[in-house]
C-alpha cells in the first residue's frame, strides 16, 4: 500500500499543470455521467518517463460518446466528432487540443490485419489489445482514486527495467506492424526488446508476416521513426531484420547514413525555412544509393507525387556537379545561379554532406538570396522606351545579379545600370 501511495504521488507530481487541469474536467464529467474514465496509452508511459506527450487518450467504461459530449461542454470545446460504429469520439476543444475518447471494448481479429469487429468489454480487455506492456497502462481519473495506476500486464515494471515486451505470443501475428513499432520504442527510449519478444518477432519476420502490412502503414510507422530524435537504433534494427531490404533490396544502412541523419537533427532551422519535414530528409538519406529507376519503385510504393519525383530526379542527376561548383562559388550571384532551380530536398542533402564553405553558401542562399527580389523590373525598361520582348529577361537578370553581388546597392544605382545595359543592347 505504501509503495502504491508513493507511486501515485510520483505520478501526480509528473503531470504538468495543463494536463492536470484537463484531467480535473474529465474527473468532474465522469462523476456527473456516472461512468469511469481512464487516461490510457502512450501518455501514461510518458508521464512515468517524464517525457512531454500531448496526445490525450481516454477510455470510458460506459457510453463514451455521451461522455465526450458532456466533456466538450465542461471544457467549453468547439465540437465532438463521433464514430458510432466504433463507439469512439474526438473532443475538439480548440486548434491545439483534441481529446480522443474510446469506449472500453474487445476487438476480435477475424483474420490477421483485418478490421476488428467491435463489442463492449472491460478495460482489461482493452489494455490487452495494446501492442506492448509499456503501452498497456491506464491511469484512474476517478474521484477517489485519481492518479492510481491500473497495470494489468506489468507495464510499470517493464518501463523501470527498460523492456519492450508484447502481451501475448500471437501479438505479432495479429498485427505485424507491431514489429516496426517495437523498433521505434526501443530506439526512442533506449530500451531493449525482451528476449522472448525478440524471438517471436524474428519468427514472424522469417514466416513472412511483414508482407501482410500495407505500404501506407509501413510509411506511417517509418515517418514516426525517422522523425524521432534518435532514429539510429531503429534503423539498425530495420537493417538487422532485413526490413529495409523489403523497401528495396539495394538499401543498406551505413555509417555514412548514420552521420548524415545525426546532422539532420542539428539542421532544424534550415529544414523549417525550406518547409521540409525531418522524416522525409532522413528517408531520402536512406535511399541515397539507389539510381533513378530504383528510386521510382520506392517513391511509387510510398505514394510520392509525380511532380516531386521529376524535380528530385533532376536535382539528383546533377548533384555531383552542383556539389563541386558550389564548393568553389564565391559570388552571391553564382550561388544563386547554381541553386535557383534545385529542389529543396536536394539542397538539404547537399548541406548534410558538404564541407564548411559549402554549408555557408547554402545557408546564405536559403536565408537571404533565395527570397531576394529584383529592385527594378520590366516596367522600368518600358519607361526607358524599350519595347517588351524576350531580351528583357537577360538584361534584368544581369541587373539582378549585380544587386545580389552588391547588397548595398539602391534602386537608383540599379536603374542607371539598367539604362546602360539597355543602351548597349
Ligand atoms: P507516440 O508518442 O509516438 O504517438 P504512442 O504510444 O502514443 O506513441 P501511437 O501510435 O500514437 O503511439 O498509438 C497510441 C496507442 O495505441 C499506443 O500507446 C498503443 O497502446 C496503441 N496502439 C497503436 N498501434 C497499435 C498496434 N498496432 N497494436 C496495438 N496497439 C496499438
Short mmCIF file of C-alpha atoms and ligand atoms in Angstrom, two decimals, residues 41-43 45-46 53 55 57 129-131 135 175 177-178 181 184-185 188-189 217 221 224, ligand 1:
data_model
loop_
_atom_site.label_atom_id
_atom_site.label_comp_id
_atom_site.label_asym_id
_atom_site.label_seq_id
_atom_site.Cartn_x
_atom_site.Cartn_y
_atom_site.Cartn_z
CA UNK A 41 -1.77 4.65 -23.87
CA UNK A 42 1.44 6.44 -24.67
CA UNK A 43 0.78 9.46 -22.49
CA UNK A 45 4.05 5.76 -20.30
CA UNK A 46 5.49 9.21 -20.97
CA UNK A 53 3.30 13.99 -24.67
CA UNK A 55 -1.92 13.06 -27.10
CA UNK A 57 -6.45 9.30 -24.91
CA UNK A 129 -5.31 -5.32 -27.25
CA UNK A 130 -2.33 -2.98 -26.92
CA UNK A 131 1.00 -3.62 -28.54
CA UNK A 135 1.64 0.98 -23.58
CA UNK A 175 -0.68 -7.23 -36.20
CA UNK A 177 3.07 -3.56 -37.76
CA UNK A 178 3.98 -4.07 -34.14
CA UNK A 181 6.67 -0.32 -33.58
CA UNK A 184 10.52 2.55 -32.71
CA UNK A 185 10.01 2.36 -28.95
CA UNK A 188 13.32 6.21 -28.87
CA UNK A 189 13.65 5.29 -25.20
CA UNK A 217 1.05 1.55 -42.76
CA UNK A 221 5.47 3.92 -38.88
CA UNK A 224 7.44 8.41 -36.90
P1 LIG B 1 3.74 8.38 -29.94
O1 LIG B 1 4.28 9.16 -28.80
O2 LIG B 1 4.77 8.10 -30.99
O3 LIG B 1 2.47 8.91 -30.51
P2 LIG B 1 2.10 6.32 -28.85
O4 LIG B 1 2.38 5.23 -27.88
O5 LIG B 1 1.13 7.35 -28.44
O6 LIG B 1 3.47 6.95 -29.29
P3 LIG B 1 0.50 5.75 -31.15
O7 LIG B 1 0.96 5.14 -32.42
O8 LIG B 1 0.00 7.14 -31.16
O9 LIG B 1 1.71 5.58 -30.15
O10 LIG B 1 -0.58 4.80 -30.50
C1 LIG B 1 -1.31 5.14 -29.35
C2 LIG B 1 -1.57 3.90 -28.50
O11 LIG B 1 -2.39 2.99 -29.26
C3 LIG B 1 -0.31 3.13 -28.15
O12 LIG B 1 0.22 3.55 -26.91
C4 LIG B 1 -0.78 1.70 -28.12
O13 LIG B 1 -1.28 1.37 -26.86
C5 LIG B 1 -1.93 1.66 -29.10
N1 LIG B 1 -1.55 1.13 -30.41
C6 LIG B 1 -1.18 1.81 -31.51
N2 LIG B 1 -0.90 0.99 -32.53
C7 LIG B 1 -1.09 -0.25 -32.07
C8 LIG B 1 -0.98 -1.55 -32.65
N3 LIG B 1 -0.57 -1.71 -33.90
N4 LIG B 1 -1.30 -2.60 -31.88
C9 LIG B 1 -1.71 -2.43 -30.62
N5 LIG B 1 -1.81 -1.27 -30.01
C10 LIG B 1 -1.53 -0.18 -30.72
#
